[in-house]
Amino acid sequence: MIVKNVYAREIFNSRGIPTIECTIVLDSDIFVSSSVPSGTSRGMHEAFELQDQGPRLMGMGMRKAVTIINETIAPLCIGKEPNGKAIDMQMLQLDGTTNKTKLGANSMLAVSMAMYKAEAKNHAMPLYHCIASAADFNSVALPVPMFNLINGAMHAYNGLSIQEHMIVPLGVDSMHEIILIGATCNMVLKEIIRAKSRPLVYGDEGGIATRFTDTYEALDVLLQVIQEVEQLYNVSLKIALDAAASHFYDAHEDVYIWQKEYLSADALINIYAAIANRYPLYSLEDGLNEVDWIGWKRLHERIDDVTLIVGDDLCVTDSTRIAQAIQDDILDAVVIKPNQIGTVTEALQAVRLCKQHDVQIIVSHRSCETNDDFIADFAVGVSADHIKAGGFTGGEHMAKYNRLLQIEEELLTGMKY
């Protein structure tokens, strides 16, 4: 099959903000579509997201991105056999900038994701197998979800400094069982919040965004959830935190504003160490700001023996930055978000680099999501250690979890969806 048509449209994401969707039509009239997420909490080194600017939709419209796909990128694809890696290389060459400022990372990723889907259709294989093949991996594996239960910081504005408070089930073989446990954690959490006579409000990533007294109250609530659910299912549950510290760092004063206190990097590291001693802390993501490489080194040395140190804003799915972090020995895991870099192929390069150095991989959604479940297949295709897909609220989050259930069934029974 060859590509018959490529076209884009402006759609709206989970927060009602414009984004872009790309459709690829093959000559057999089979078609696939992909839509691109974006982040509320963005790293300063992420690839450029092209927006219209001007008064329409407060400057966030996607007409320019639609035009670039329809008039500039589409001619590269039409009349050719669908090949994700090949079109990514062509787009990168055509863009020619270090940060995707000519074509826009969102324009490029919409086409990239759709082309990988089209390639999978062309070869009559599941998307996750197509992803694995593109990365030269011989096998696939299901990731362990990190369930986002409590939102804070830029995702909630509820007084919490930490952005994501997650629970991670460990030692469970079945994806169905893992998601059942995650759903139960969510139900237990809601009962605890109701018992406190607090409203059930939700943040950008589908977690509870109720106002808590402080971080420790939120962690105590998670600990209560863990204790109840561990008794129900005889499972080990841990806490994972995404501090997103760059967003409570004051660069002018070189301090972190933690719960209205002004702290040095070392003082903040002491707090993290105390949390790791008090709670079952499995991982800490972006504990310091995204340019404090020396501070990251001290953080890694301080709590690496009990907690995974995870880089997201620090690395932004950029192989150059990941390589530097590996060389400096400042992290144990890297978050992979294709829209941070702009093409699926570049995200796969970042994954391969991590695997070569035994760095764990956490494939992640964004806070402004769509119902596209691409990252579920991506996570399976690269045999990611973990996946972050948000809370148990909203179709944009549940689409990823439900796709993981489908994939497990495919792998176990051969049934295809």
CSV table of C-alpha atoms in Angstrom, one decimal:
chain,number,residue,atom,x,y,z
A,1,MET,CA,0.0,0.0,0.0
A,2,ILE,CA,1.0,3.6,-0.6
A,3,VAL,CA,0.0,6.8,1.0
A,4,LYS,CA,-2.9,8.4,-0.9
A,5,ASN,CA,-3.5,11.5,1.2
A,6,VAL,CA,-2.3,13.3,4.3
A,7,TYR,CA,-4.3,16.1,5.9
A,8,ALA,CA,-4.6,17.8,9.3
A,9,ARG,CA,-7.3,19.6,11.3
A,10,GLU,CA,-7.5,21.7,14.4
A,11,ILE,CA,-9.1,19.9,17.3
A,12,PHE,CA,-9.2,20.5,21.1
A,13,ASN,CA,-7.5,18.7,23.9
A,14,SER,CA,-8.6,17.6,27.4
A,15,ARG,CA,-8.4,21.2,28.7
A,16,GLY,CA,-10.2,22.7,25.7
A,17,ILE,CA,-7.0,24.1,24.2
A,18,PRO,CA,-6.4,23.7,20.5
A,19,THR,CA,-4.2,20.9,19.2
A,20,ILE,CA,-3.7,19.1,15.9
A,21,GLU,CA,-4.8,15.9,14.4
A,22,CYS,CA,-3.3,14.3,11.3
A,23,THR,CA,-5.0,11.7,9.1
A,24,ILE,CA,-3.2,9.5,6.6
A,25,VAL,CA,-5.2,7.7,3.9
A,26,LEU,CA,-3.7,4.6,2.2
A,27,ASP,CA,-4.6,3.7,-1.4
A,28,SER,CA,-6.7,0.8,-0.1
A,29,ASP,CA,-8.8,3.5,1.6
A,30,ILE,CA,-7.6,2.4,5.0
A,31,PHE,CA,-6.9,5.5,7.1
A,32,VAL,CA,-5.3,6.2,10.5
A,33,SER,CA,-5.3,9.4,12.6
A,34,SER,CA,-3.1,10.7,15.4
A,35,SER,CA,-3.5,13.7,17.7
A,36,VAL,CA,-0.9,15.5,19.7
A,37,PRO,CA,-0.8,16.3,23.4
A,38,SER,CA,0.9,19.3,25.0
A,39,GLY,CA,2.1,20.1,28.5
A,40,THR,CA,1.0,22.6,31.1
A,41,SER,CA,4.3,22.0,32.9
A,42,ARG,CA,6.9,22.2,30.2
A,43,GLY,CA,10.7,21.9,30.3
A,44,MET,CA,12.5,24.9,29.0
A,45,HIS,CA,14.5,22.8,26.6
A,46,GLU,CA,11.4,21.1,25.0
A,47,ALA,CA,11.0,21.3,21.2
A,48,PHE,CA,9.1,24.2,19.8
A,49,GLU,CA,5.3,24.0,19.7
A,50,LEU,CA,3.9,26.0,16.8
A,51,GLN,CA,0.9,28.2,17.6
A,52,ASP,CA,-0.8,30.8,15.5
A,53,GLN,CA,-0.4,33.8,17.9
A,54,GLY,CA,-2.7,36.7,17.4
A,55,PRO,CA,-6.2,37.3,19.0
A,56,ARG,CA,-8.0,34.1,17.8
A,57,LEU,CA,-8.1,31.5,20.6
A,58,MET,CA,-5.7,33.6,22.7
A,59,GLY,CA,-3.0,32.9,20.2
A,60,MET,CA,-3.1,29.2,20.7
A,61,GLY,CA,-4.8,28.2,17.4
A,62,MET,CA,-3.4,25.6,15.1
A,63,ARG,CA,-4.1,26.9,11.6
A,64,LYS,CA,-0.4,27.4,10.9
A,65,ALA,CA,0.4,23.9,11.9
A,66,VAL,CA,-2.5,22.5,9.8
A,67,THR,CA,-1.2,24.5,6.8
A,68,ILE,CA,2.4,23.2,7.3
A,69,ILE,CA,1.1,19.6,7.3
A,70,ASN,CA,-1.2,20.0,4.4
A,71,GLU,CA,1.1,22.0,2.1
A,72,THR,CA,4.7,21.3,3.2
A,73,ILE,CA,4.8,17.8,4.9
A,74,ALA,CA,2.1,16.0,2.9
A,75,PRO,CA,4.0,16.1,-0.4
A,76,LEU,CA,6.9,14.3,1.3
A,77,CYS,CA,4.5,11.4,2.0
A,78,ILE,CA,2.0,11.0,-0.8
A,79,GLY,CA,2.8,8.2,-3.3
A,80,LYS,CA,5.2,6.4,-1.0
A,81,GLU,CA,4.9,3.3,1.1
A,82,PRO,CA,4.3,4.3,4.7
A,83,ASN,CA,7.5,4.3,6.7
A,84,GLY,CA,7.7,6.2,10.0
A,85,LYS,CA,11.5,6.4,10.3
A,86,ALA,CA,11.9,7.6,6.7
A,87,ILE,CA,9.4,10.4,7.0
A,88,ASP,CA,10.8,11.5,10.3
A,89,MET,CA,14.3,11.8,8.7
A,90,GLN,CA,12.8,13.8,5.9
A,91,MET,CA,11.0,16.1,8.2
A,92,LEU,CA,14.0,16.7,10.3
A,93,GLN,CA,16.1,17.5,7.2
A,94,LEU,CA,13.4,19.9,5.9
A,95,ASP,CA,13.0,21.6,9.3
A,96,GLY,CA,16.8,22.0,9.7
A,97,THR,CA,16.6,23.8,13.1
A,98,THR,CA,17.8,22.6,16.5
A,99,ASN,CA,14.4,23.0,18.1
A,100,LYS,CA,11.8,22.4,15.4
A,101,THR,CA,11.1,26.1,15.0
A,102,LYS,CA,10.5,25.9,11.3
A,103,LEU,CA,7.9,23.1,11.1
A,104,GLY,CA,6.9,22.9,14.7
A,105,ALA,CA,7.3,19.8,16.9
A,106,ASN,CA,3.5,19.4,17.1
A,107,SER,CA,3.1,19.4,13.3
A,108,MET,CA,5.9,16.9,12.9
A,109,LEU,CA,4.8,14.6,15.7
A,110,ALA,CA,1.2,14.5,14.4
A,111,VAL,CA,2.5,13.2,11.1
A,112,SER,CA,5.2,10.9,12.7
A,113,MET,CA,2.7,9.1,14.9
A,114,ALA,CA,0.2,8.7,12.1
A,115,MET,CA,2.9,7.4,9.8
A,116,TYR,CA,3.9,4.7,12.3
A,117,LYS,CA,0.3,3.7,12.6
A,118,ALA,CA,0.0,3.6,8.8
A,119,GLU,CA,3.2,1.5,8.6
A,120,ALA,CA,1.8,-1.0,11.1
A,121,LYS,CA,-1.4,-1.2,9.0
A,122,ASN,CA,0.6,-1.7,5.9
A,123,HIS,CA,2.4,-4.7,7.4
A,124,ALA,CA,-0.7,-6.0,9.1
A,125,MET,CA,1.0,-5.9,12.5
A,126,PRO,CA,0.1,-4.4,15.9
A,127,LEU,CA,1.5,-0.9,16.4
A,128,TYR,CA,3.6,-2.0,19.3
A,129,HIS,CA,5.3,-4.6,17.2
A,130,CYS,CA,6.0,-1.9,14.5
A,131,ILE,CA,7.5,0.3,17.2
A,132,ALA,CA,9.7,-2.6,18.5
A,133,SER,CA,10.8,-3.3,14.9
A,134,ALA,CA,11.7,0.3,14.3
A,135,ALA,CA,13.9,0.3,17.4
A,136,ASP,CA,15.5,-3.0,16.5
A,137,PHE,CA,14.0,-4.7,19.6
A,138,ASN,CA,13.3,-8.4,19.4
A,139,SER,CA,10.6,-8.5,22.1
A,140,VAL,CA,7.9,-6.4,23.7
A,141,ALA,CA,6.7,-6.2,27.3
A,142,LEU,CA,4.0,-4.5,29.3
A,143,PRO,CA,5.0,-1.6,31.5
A,144,VAL,CA,4.0,-1.1,35.1
A,145,PRO,CA,1.6,1.9,35.4
A,146,MET,CA,2.3,4.7,37.9
A,147,PHE,CA,-1.2,5.8,38.9
A,148,ASN,CA,-1.6,9.6,39.4
A,149,LEU,CA,-3.9,9.9,42.4
A,150,ILE,CA,-3.3,13.4,43.8
A,151,ASN,CA,-2.5,16.5,41.7
A,152,GLY,CA,-0.7,19.6,42.9
A,153,ALA,CA,1.3,22.6,41.8
A,154,MET,CA,0.6,23.7,38.2
A,155,HIS,CA,-1.9,20.9,37.7
A,156,ALA,CA,-4.1,21.8,40.6
A,157,TYR,CA,-3.2,25.1,42.3
A,158,ASN,CA,-4.3,23.6,45.6
A,159,GLY,CA,-1.3,24.7,47.7
A,160,LEU,CA,0.8,21.5,47.2
A,161,SER,CA,4.3,22.1,45.9
A,162,ILE,CA,4.6,18.6,44.4
A,163,GLN,CA,2.9,18.2,41.1
A,164,GLU,CA,2.1,14.4,40.9
A,165,HIS,CA,1.5,12.0,43.8
A,166,MET,CA,1.4,8.5,42.4
A,167,ILE,CA,1.0,4.9,43.6
A,168,VAL,CA,3.0,2.1,41.9
A,169,PRO,CA,2.0,-1.6,42.3
A,170,LEU,CA,5.0,-3.9,42.3
A,171,GLY,CA,5.3,-7.6,41.8
A,172,VAL,CA,2.0,-8.1,39.9
A,173,ASP,CA,2.1,-10.1,36.7
A,174,SER,CA,-1.3,-9.3,35.2
A,175,MET,CA,-2.1,-5.9,33.6
A,176,HIS,CA,-5.7,-6.4,34.4
A,177,GLU,CA,-4.9,-7.0,38.0
A,178,ILE,CA,-2.6,-4.0,38.1
A,179,ILE,CA,-5.3,-1.7,36.7
A,180,LEU,CA,-7.9,-3.2,39.0
A,181,ILE,CA,-5.6,-2.3,41.9
A,182,GLY,CA,-5.1,1.2,40.6
A,183,ALA,CA,-8.9,1.7,40.3
A,184,THR,CA,-9.4,0.4,43.8
A,185,CYS,CA,-6.7,2.9,45.1
A,186,ASN,CA,-8.7,5.6,43.4
A,187,MET,CA,-12.0,4.5,45.0
A,188,VAL,CA,-10.4,4.2,48.4
A,189,LEU,CA,-8.9,7.7,48.0
A,190,LYS,CA,-12.2,9.2,47.2
A,191,GLU,CA,-13.8,7.7,50.3
A,192,ILE,CA,-11.0,9.1,52.4
A,193,ILE,CA,-11.5,12.6,50.9
A,194,ARG,CA,-15.3,12.4,51.5
A,195,ALA,CA,-14.7,11.4,55.1
A,196,LYS,CA,-12.7,14.6,55.5
A,197,SER,CA,-15.7,16.5,54.1
A,198,ARG,CA,-13.7,17.9,51.3
A,199,PRO,CA,-14.9,18.3,47.7
A,200,LEU,CA,-13.9,15.8,45.0
A,201,VAL,CA,-12.3,18.1,42.6
A,202,TYR,CA,-9.8,17.0,39.9
A,203,GLY,CA,-6.6,18.4,38.4
A,204,ASP,CA,-5.3,18.5,34.9
A,205,GLU,CA,-4.0,14.9,35.0
A,206,GLY,CA,-7.1,13.3,36.5
A,207,GLY,CA,-6.0,13.1,40.1
A,208,ILE,CA,-7.7,14.5,43.1
A,209,ALA,CA,-7.0,18.2,43.5
A,210,THR,CA,-8.6,18.9,46.9
A,211,ARG,CA,-6.7,21.4,49.0
A,212,PHE,CA,-4.5,19.7,51.6
A,213,THR,CA,-2.9,21.2,54.7
A,214,ASP,CA,0.6,20.4,53.3
A,215,THR,CA,2.6,17.8,51.4
A,216,TYR,CA,2.7,15.6,54.4
A,217,GLU,CA,-1.1,15.4,54.7
A,218,ALA,CA,-1.3,14.4,51.1
A,219,LEU,CA,1.4,11.7,51.6
A,220,ASP,CA,-0.3,10.5,54.8
A,221,VAL,CA,-3.5,10.0,52.8
A,222,LEU,CA,-1.6,8.0,50.1
A,223,LEU,CA,-0.1,5.9,52.9
A,224,GLN,CA,-3.6,5.2,54.2
A,225,VAL,CA,-4.7,4.2,50.7
A,226,ILE,CA,-1.7,1.9,50.4
A,227,GLN,CA,-2.4,0.2,53.7
A,228,GLU,CA,-6.0,-0.5,52.9
A,229,VAL,CA,-5.4,-1.7,49.4
A,230,GLU,CA,-2.4,-3.9,50.3
A,231,GLN,CA,-4.6,-5.7,52.7
A,232,LEU,CA,-7.3,-6.3,50.1
A,233,TYR,CA,-4.9,-7.6,47.4
A,234,ASN,CA,-1.8,-8.8,49.2
A,235,VAL,CA,0.3,-6.6,46.9
A,236,SER,CA,3.3,-4.2,47.5
A,237,LEU,CA,2.4,-0.6,46.8
A,238,LYS,CA,4.9,2.3,46.7
A,239,ILE,CA,4.7,6.1,46.3
A,240,ALA,CA,6.1,7.9,43.3
A,241,LEU,CA,6.4,11.7,43.2
A,242,ASP,CA,6.9,14.2,40.4
A,243,ALA,CA,8.1,17.3,42.1
A,244,ALA,CA,8.5,19.4,38.9
A,245,ALA,CA,10.8,21.5,41.0
A,246,SER,CA,11.7,23.9,38.2
A,247,HIS,CA,8.2,25.4,38.6
A,248,PHE,CA,8.7,26.4,42.3
A,249,TYR,CA,12.3,27.5,41.8
A,250,ASP,CA,13.1,31.2,41.9
A,251,ALA,CA,16.1,31.7,39.6
A,252,HIS,CA,16.6,35.3,40.6
A,253,GLU,CA,17.0,34.4,44.3
A,254,ASP,CA,18.4,30.9,43.7
A,255,VAL,CA,15.8,29.4,46.1
A,256,TYR,CA,13.0,26.9,46.0
A,257,ILE,CA,9.6,28.2,47.3
A,258,TRP,CA,8.4,25.1,49.1
A,259,GLN,CA,5.1,25.5,50.9
A,260,LYS,CA,5.8,29.3,51.3
A,261,GLU,CA,9.3,28.6,52.7
A,262,TYR,CA,12.4,29.7,50.9
A,263,LEU,CA,14.9,26.8,50.7
A,264,SER,CA,18.3,26.2,49.2
A,265,ALA,CA,18.9,23.1,47.1
A,266,ASP,CA,20.5,21.3,50.0
A,267,ALA,CA,17.6,22.1,52.3
A,268,LEU,CA,15.2,20.7,49.8
A,269,ILE,CA,17.3,17.6,49.4
A,270,ASN,CA,17.1,17.2,53.1
A,271,ILE,CA,13.3,17.3,52.9
A,272,TYR,CA,13.3,14.6,50.1
A,273,ALA,CA,15.6,12.4,52.3
A,274,ALA,CA,13.2,12.8,55.2
A,275,ILE,CA,10.2,11.8,53.0
A,276,ALA,CA,12.1,8.8,51.7
A,277,ASN,CA,12.8,7.7,55.3
A,278,ARG,CA,9.2,8.2,56.4
A,279,TYR,CA,7.2,6.9,53.4
A,280,PRO,CA,7.7,4.0,50.9
A,281,LEU,CA,9.1,6.3,48.2
A,282,TYR,CA,9.8,4.4,45.0
A,283,SER,CA,10.8,7.3,42.8
A,284,LEU,CA,11.4,11.0,42.7
A,285,GLU,CA,11.0,12.9,39.4
A,286,ASP,CA,12.5,16.3,38.8
A,287,GLY,CA,13.4,16.9,42.4
A,288,LEU,CA,15.5,20.0,41.5
A,289,ASN,CA,15.4,22.5,38.7
A,290,GLU,CA,16.3,21.6,35.2
A,291,VAL,CA,19.6,23.4,35.0
A,292,ASP,CA,21.1,22.5,38.4
A,293,TRP,CA,23.3,19.6,37.3
A,294,ILE,CA,25.5,19.9,40.4
A,295,GLY,CA,22.4,19.8,42.7
A,296,TRP,CA,21.1,16.7,40.9
A,297,LYS,CA,24.4,15.0,41.6
A,298,ARG,CA,24.0,15.6,45.3
A,299,LEU,CA,20.4,14.5,45.3
A,300,HIS,CA,21.4,11.3,43.5
A,301,GLU,CA,24.1,10.5,46.0
A,302,ARG,CA,21.8,11.2,48.9
A,303,ILE,CA,18.8,9.0,48.2
A,304,ASP,CA,19.7,6.9,45.2
A,305,ASP,CA,20.1,3.8,47.4
A,306,VAL,CA,16.4,3.8,48.4
A,307,THR,CA,14.6,5.8,45.6
A,308,LEU,CA,14.8,6.0,41.8
A,309,ILE,CA,16.0,9.5,40.7
A,310,VAL,CA,14.0,10.4,37.5
A,311,GLY,CA,14.8,13.0,34.9
A,312,ASP,CA,12.0,14.7,32.9
A,313,ASP,CA,12.4,18.5,32.5
A,314,LEU,CA,16.1,17.8,32.9
A,315,CYS,CA,16.2,15.6,29.8
A,316,VAL,CA,13.1,16.4,27.7
A,317,THR,CA,13.5,13.2,25.6
A,318,ASP,CA,16.6,14.7,24.1
A,319,SER,CA,19.4,12.1,23.5
A,320,THR,CA,22.1,14.8,24.0
A,321,ARG,CA,20.8,15.8,27.4
A,322,ILE,CA,20.2,12.2,28.4
A,323,ALA,CA,23.8,11.3,27.5
A,324,GLN,CA,25.1,14.1,29.6
A,325,ALA,CA,22.9,13.0,32.6
A,326,ILE,CA,24.2,9.4,32.2
A,327,GLN,CA,27.8,10.6,32.0
A,328,ASP,CA,27.4,12.7,35.1
A,329,ASP,CA,25.7,9.8,36.9
A,330,ILE,CA,22.8,11.9,38.3
A,331,LEU,CA,19.7,9.8,37.6
A,332,ASP,CA,18.4,6.2,37.4
A,333,ALA,CA,15.4,6.7,35.1
A,334,VAL,CA,14.3,9.0,32.3
A,335,VAL,CA,10.8,10.1,31.3
A,336,ILE,CA,10.1,9.7,27.6
A,337,LYS,CA,7.5,12.0,26.0
A,338,PRO,CA,7.5,12.0,22.2
A,339,ASN,CA,6.1,15.5,22.0
A,340,GLN,CA,9.0,16.9,23.9
A,341,ILE,CA,11.3,16.1,21.0
A,342,GLY,CA,9.0,16.1,18.0
A,343,THR,CA,9.3,12.7,16.3
A,344,VAL,CA,8.7,9.1,17.3
A,345,THR,CA,12.1,8.1,15.8
A,346,GLU,CA,14.0,10.6,18.0
A,347,ALA,CA,12.0,9.3,21.0
A,348,LEU,CA,13.1,5.7,20.1
A,349,GLN,CA,16.7,6.9,19.9
A,350,ALA,CA,16.4,8.3,23.4
A,351,VAL,CA,15.0,4.9,24.6
A,352,ARG,CA,17.8,3.0,23.0
A,353,LEU,CA,20.4,5.2,24.7
A,354,CYS,CA,18.8,4.6,28.1
A,355,LYS,CA,18.7,0.8,27.5
A,356,GLN,CA,22.3,0.8,26.6
A,357,HIS,CA,23.2,2.3,29.9
A,358,ASP,CA,20.6,0.4,32.1
A,359,VAL,CA,18.6,3.5,32.8
A,360,GLN,CA,15.0,2.8,33.4
A,361,ILE,CA,12.3,4.1,31.0
A,362,ILE,CA,9.1,5.8,32.0
A,363,VAL,CA,6.8,6.6,29.0
A,364,SER,CA,4.5,9.4,29.9
A,365,HIS,CA,1.4,11.3,28.7
A,366,ARG,CA,1.0,15.1,29.1
A,367,SER,CA,-1.4,17.2,31.1
A,368,CYS,CA,-3.2,18.5,28.0
A,369,GLU,CA,-4.1,15.1,26.5
A,370,THR,CA,-6.3,13.6,23.7
A,371,ASN,CA,-8.0,10.3,23.4
A,372,ASP,CA,-5.2,9.0,21.2
A,373,ASP,CA,-3.7,5.9,22.9
A,374,PHE,CA,-0.4,5.9,20.9
A,375,ILE,CA,1.8,6.0,24.0
A,376,ALA,CA,0.3,2.7,25.3
A,377,ASP,CA,1.6,0.9,22.2
A,378,PHE,CA,4.8,2.9,22.3
A,379,ALA,CA,5.5,1.8,25.9
A,380,VAL,CA,4.9,-1.8,25.1
A,381,GLY,CA,6.9,-1.6,21.9
A,382,VAL,CA,10.0,-0.3,23.8
A,383,SER,CA,9.4,-2.6,26.8
A,384,ALA,CA,9.3,0.4,29.1
A,385,ASP,CA,9.6,-0.1,32.8
A,386,HIS,CA,6.7,2.1,33.6
A,387,ILE,CA,4.0,4.2,32.0
A,388,LYS,CA,2.3,7.4,33.4
A,389,ALA,CA,-1.1,7.9,31.9
A,390,GLY,CA,-2.8,10.1,34.6
A,391,GLY,CA,-5.6,9.5,37.0
A,392,PHE,CA,-8.8,7.5,36.8
A,393,THR,CA,-10.9,10.4,35.5
A,394,GLY,CA,-11.5,11.3,31.9
A,395,GLY,CA,-11.5,9.4,28.6
A,396,GLU,CA,-8.1,10.8,27.6
A,397,HIS,CA,-6.5,8.9,30.6
A,398,MET,CA,-8.7,5.7,30.5
A,399,ALA,CA,-8.0,5.3,26.7
A,400,LYS,CA,-4.4,4.5,27.6
A,401,TYR,CA,-5.2,2.1,30.4
A,402,ASN,CA,-7.9,0.3,28.4
A,403,ARG,CA,-5.5,0.0,25.4
A,404,LEU,CA,-3.0,-1.8,27.8
A,405,LEU,CA,-5.7,-4.2,28.7
A,406,GLN,CA,-6.3,-4.9,25.0
A,407,ILE,CA,-2.6,-5.4,24.3
A,408,GLU,CA,-2.3,-7.9,27.2
A,409,GLU,CA,-5.2,-9.9,25.8
A,410,GLU,CA,-3.6,-9.8,22.3
A,411,LEU,CA,-0.3,-11.1,23.7
A,412,LEU,CA,-2.0,-13.8,25.7
A,413,THR,CA,-4.6,-15.0,23.2
A,414,GLY,CA,-3.6,-13.8,19.8
A,415,MET,CA,-6.8,-11.8,19.5
A,416,LYS,CA,-6.4,-8.6,17.6
A,417,TYR,CA,-8.2,-5.3,18.1
